[in-house]
XYZ file of C-alpha atoms in Angstrom:
316
model
C -10.571 22.378 -11.579
C -10.810 20.888 -15.049
C -12.903 17.940 -16.093
C -9.940 15.551 -16.145
C -8.689 16.470 -12.678
C -6.579 13.357 -12.164
C -4.514 13.994 -15.286
C -4.250 17.742 -14.814
C -0.622 18.857 -14.437
C -1.158 22.618 -14.472
C -2.615 22.792 -10.927
C -0.940 24.905 -8.270
C -1.500 22.280 -5.556
C -0.197 18.777 -5.121
C -3.393 16.748 -5.274
C -4.143 13.528 -3.417
C -4.224 11.447 -6.590
C -0.854 12.816 -7.738
C 0.630 12.051 -4.338
C -0.820 8.540 -4.373
C 0.475 7.874 -7.875
C 3.966 9.184 -7.099
C 4.081 7.173 -3.878
C 3.176 3.989 -5.761
C 5.847 4.633 -8.383
C 8.589 5.599 -5.928
C 7.904 2.909 -3.311
C 6.963 5.271 -0.483
C 3.821 5.275 1.615
C 1.639 2.496 3.018
C 0.799 -0.209 0.508
C -2.762 -1.508 1.010
C -4.304 -4.401 -0.852
C -7.523 -6.359 -0.556
C -7.038 -10.068 0.013
C -8.710 -12.581 -2.254
C -9.759 -16.172 -1.808
C -6.306 -17.533 -2.623
C -4.669 -15.387 0.065
C -6.637 -16.823 3.012
C -6.277 -20.347 4.376
C -8.905 -23.035 3.969
C -11.207 -23.961 6.866
C -9.464 -27.323 7.450
C -5.910 -25.926 7.416
C -3.708 -25.272 10.414
C -3.444 -21.666 11.530
C 0.333 -22.067 11.969
C 1.470 -24.199 9.049
C -1.356 -23.147 6.671
C -1.453 -26.769 5.480
C -4.256 -29.358 5.793
C -4.235 -30.784 9.310
C -3.180 -34.385 9.838
C -4.290 -34.499 13.473
C -6.560 -31.476 13.850
C -7.266 -29.924 17.231
C -9.302 -26.843 18.057
C -9.106 -24.253 20.817
C -12.009 -22.885 22.850
C -12.090 -19.853 20.546
C -12.586 -22.016 17.442
C -9.106 -21.806 15.861
C -7.885 -24.973 14.168
C -4.321 -26.239 14.564
C -2.334 -29.292 13.685
C -1.555 -31.099 16.933
C 2.132 -31.485 16.164
C 2.513 -27.805 15.248
C 0.681 -26.420 18.265
C 2.521 -28.724 20.685
C 5.830 -27.643 19.176
C 4.732 -24.028 19.614
C 3.873 -24.624 23.281
C 7.203 -26.362 23.938
C 9.073 -23.489 22.278
C 7.249 -20.935 24.419
C 7.981 -22.916 27.577
C 11.686 -23.091 26.725
C 11.687 -19.359 26.060
C 10.009 -18.754 29.420
C 12.653 -20.879 31.173
C 15.429 -18.923 29.484
C 13.853 -15.575 30.406
C 13.280 -16.757 33.986
C 16.968 -17.623 34.360
C 17.885 -14.200 33.000
C 15.463 -12.595 35.457
C 17.041 -14.497 38.366
C 20.509 -13.382 37.233
C 19.476 -9.718 36.996
C 17.701 -9.833 40.354
C 20.753 -11.331 42.006
C 22.936 -8.645 40.435
C 20.576 -5.953 41.735
C 20.646 -7.448 45.226
C 24.454 -7.574 45.177
C 24.610 -3.973 44.033
C 22.227 -2.833 46.761
C 24.185 -4.700 49.420
C 27.449 -3.218 48.122
C 26.003 0.289 48.207
C 24.750 -0.294 51.761
C 28.216 -1.468 52.829
C 29.800 1.587 51.214
C 27.431 3.905 53.058
C 28.141 2.123 56.335
C 31.877 2.397 55.744
C 31.556 6.105 54.944
C 29.625 6.707 58.172
C 32.281 4.862 60.169
C 35.061 6.906 58.564
C 33.242 10.149 59.309
C 32.741 9.051 62.908
C 36.436 8.126 63.299
C 37.555 11.414 61.745
C 35.268 13.321 64.102
C 36.741 11.611 67.166
C 40.372 12.492 66.292
C 41.868 15.437 68.301
C 42.388 18.647 66.389
C 46.054 19.685 65.945
C 47.082 23.337 66.030
C 49.468 24.722 63.368
C 52.134 25.496 66.018
C 52.098 21.923 67.329
C 52.235 20.491 63.839
C 55.207 22.731 63.075
C 57.002 21.513 66.187
C 56.257 17.868 65.424
C 57.422 18.189 61.826
C 60.996 16.841 61.460
C 63.693 19.147 60.227
C 64.925 18.296 56.756
C 68.687 18.450 56.152
C 69.943 21.034 53.737
C 71.699 18.421 51.618
C 68.371 16.860 50.633
C 66.807 20.123 49.522
C 67.536 19.348 45.862
C 66.051 15.847 46.079
C 62.946 17.115 47.839
C 62.457 19.823 45.242
C 62.841 17.300 42.420
C 60.375 14.896 44.052
C 57.889 17.696 44.619
C 58.202 18.778 40.978
C 57.677 15.183 39.788
C 54.612 14.859 41.996
C 53.218 18.140 40.711
C 53.842 17.089 37.096
C 52.118 13.708 37.640
C 49.170 15.475 39.282
C 48.950 17.881 36.361
C 49.024 14.964 33.900
C 46.299 13.163 35.837
C 44.171 16.311 35.892
C 44.685 16.800 32.160
C 43.735 13.196 31.412
C 40.637 13.430 33.612
C 39.508 16.590 31.850
C 40.175 15.199 28.373
C 37.228 14.888 26.015
C 38.786 12.112 23.982
C 37.015 8.746 24.025
C 40.418 7.034 24.268
C 41.430 8.658 27.578
C 40.957 7.424 31.148
C 41.263 3.763 30.183
C 38.535 3.848 27.524
C 40.878 2.761 24.737
C 39.991 -0.894 25.410
C 36.264 -0.245 25.440
C 34.060 -0.583 22.373
C 33.433 3.008 21.117
C 29.995 2.146 19.691
C 28.185 5.146 21.106
C 25.317 4.708 18.653
C 24.234 1.463 20.349
C 21.492 1.856 22.985
C 23.586 0.045 25.599
C 26.548 2.396 25.035
C 24.634 5.666 25.399
C 25.610 7.866 28.356
C 22.078 7.680 29.777
C 21.828 3.893 29.409
C 21.357 2.310 32.799
C 21.412 -1.260 33.964
C 18.649 -3.511 32.730
C 15.721 -3.700 35.129
C 14.732 -7.164 36.250
C 11.158 -7.876 35.160
C 9.634 -11.234 35.954
C 8.482 -12.927 32.714
C 4.919 -14.009 32.191
C 4.618 -17.783 32.279
C 1.243 -17.830 30.522
C 1.218 -19.251 26.990
C -1.060 -17.386 24.609
C -2.732 -18.561 21.428
C -0.769 -17.323 18.387
C -3.986 -16.182 16.679
C -6.441 -15.016 19.345
C -3.793 -14.018 21.957
C -5.863 -15.749 24.650
C -4.381 -18.052 27.323
C -3.744 -21.507 25.875
C -3.317 -24.807 27.695
C -2.721 -28.292 26.364
C -5.724 -29.732 28.161
C -7.987 -27.167 26.464
C -7.181 -28.539 22.995
C -10.047 -30.596 21.592
C -9.537 -33.301 18.981
C -11.485 -32.664 15.783
C -12.933 -35.411 13.607
C -13.761 -34.584 9.972
C -16.133 -36.865 8.057
C -14.798 -37.744 4.623
C -16.956 -36.948 1.625
C -18.342 -40.061 -0.073
C -17.955 -39.085 -3.718
C -16.575 -42.391 -5.022
C -13.484 -40.728 -6.509
C -10.468 -42.804 -5.512
C -8.043 -41.521 -8.145
C -7.364 -38.134 -6.556
C -5.617 -37.775 -3.230
C -7.402 -36.134 -0.335
C -5.341 -32.944 -0.525
C -5.944 -32.589 -4.270
C -9.705 -32.599 -3.809
C -11.432 -29.266 -3.418
C -14.386 -30.804 -1.550
C -12.968 -33.153 1.075
C -15.334 -33.286 4.030
C -19.049 -33.292 4.761
C -21.404 -32.889 7.698
C -21.990 -36.303 9.334
C -25.658 -35.481 9.983
C -26.920 -33.629 6.903
C -24.159 -34.804 4.508
C -23.672 -31.229 3.282
C -20.283 -30.456 1.745
C -18.069 -28.338 4.021
C -16.179 -25.395 2.599
C -15.101 -21.872 3.480
C -18.498 -20.578 2.441
C -20.346 -22.878 4.881
C -20.321 -21.869 8.575
C -19.336 -24.867 10.717
C -19.173 -25.818 14.373
C -17.411 -28.488 16.405
C -19.248 -30.610 18.967
C -16.949 -30.871 21.972
C -17.844 -34.391 23.274
C -17.027 -36.202 20.024
C -15.178 -33.579 17.949
C -17.506 -33.946 14.949
C -17.656 -30.998 12.540
C -21.219 -30.083 11.586
C -22.774 -27.134 9.795
C -24.216 -24.212 11.726
C -27.494 -24.780 9.910
C -27.650 -28.253 11.442
C -26.880 -26.761 14.841
C -29.601 -24.142 14.648
C -32.300 -26.396 13.170
C -31.643 -29.720 14.828
C -29.276 -29.612 17.776
C -30.359 -26.451 19.612
C -33.976 -27.612 19.820
C -33.328 -30.438 22.281
C -29.575 -29.896 22.960
C -28.925 -33.596 22.320
C -26.058 -34.962 20.250
C -27.622 -36.540 17.125
C -24.975 -39.270 16.892
C -24.541 -40.288 20.533
C -27.774 -39.009 22.157
C -25.743 -37.235 24.813
C -26.954 -34.076 26.480
C -25.142 -30.971 25.244
C -24.486 -27.551 26.744
C -23.908 -24.242 25.052
C -20.159 -24.454 25.687
C -20.078 -27.825 23.867
C -20.834 -26.086 20.556
C -17.694 -24.305 19.332
C -18.033 -22.219 16.133
C -15.185 -23.042 13.773
C -13.218 -20.056 12.506
C -13.412 -20.689 8.781
C -11.142 -19.527 6.001
C -11.685 -16.811 3.436
C -13.956 -16.559 0.428
C -13.043 -13.054 -0.739
C -16.411 -11.577 0.296
C -16.714 -9.011 3.060
C -19.774 -10.745 4.499
C -17.700 -13.850 5.250
C -14.561 -12.295 6.701
C -13.893 -9.090 8.569
C -10.186 -8.569 7.960
C -9.592 -8.817 4.232
C -7.245 -5.830 3.899
C -3.489 -6.217 4.143
C -1.238 -3.222 4.750
C 2.518 -2.887 4.367
C 4.040 0.136 6.089
C 6.833 1.808 4.160
C 8.689 5.138 4.474
C 6.344 8.087 4.009
C 6.806 10.719 1.323
C 6.660 14.152 2.947
C 6.043 17.204 0.771
């Protein structure tokens, strides 16, 4: 291996760096990239719309949503559940009808076998005696009818044994054999009862409307009235310590009032007596909800800062 191994083109093996470079140039392989600060939402933005919240609410897991967006999400999921439930009822009814039809067919087959078993057996001599004599004048007609019957039977047998997809009445059927529903081994759809639980779009935990907690941000008193609230980079502060809130500052929400305070305030002031500093109410551990903040670009702040895009793999 030479000193400049990455630029060596005389090697007998296809090195990892050559494969990575060719994959990047050709568009094959998984594309991985580290996310920066501009690629992650801010701490006061909705996890669905990625825009600053007008009426912020928070879940028990600490994920912030705009109330209008999360309610619309819940309504959409409920409508989807209703649609899937109706489809489940239709499939279950179809399965019940099919089972009842099969049971009736089996019962009918048993009755026919019983009736056939109770019929008296006829000997060949008796059947020959009971058979009517055919006149000689109709011998030509009978032969022609027998030949027509034999020809129709032969045609039916040939059509049944045909390998064409247009035979046996299949000419009116969609010949899309590459579709999963048109495969020979494709059976009827099984009826599976849908899950009526609504899950959080971020944490995938059960979500209910009554579990949403209203959040109250305290505006920063900077005296700047020329810029709008969205245009400001520093918009909110802690109502107790008056520290500026940002993605780099860990925050928590107090459940009784919805105030957003810093985790430093929680650890140094609130957890000592477990009393709300603004209302003097007694707090519990579940009343302090850590807010899932946005990204700063540093690995110590966020865990998932790598984005991957799966593309076709280059096999050599």
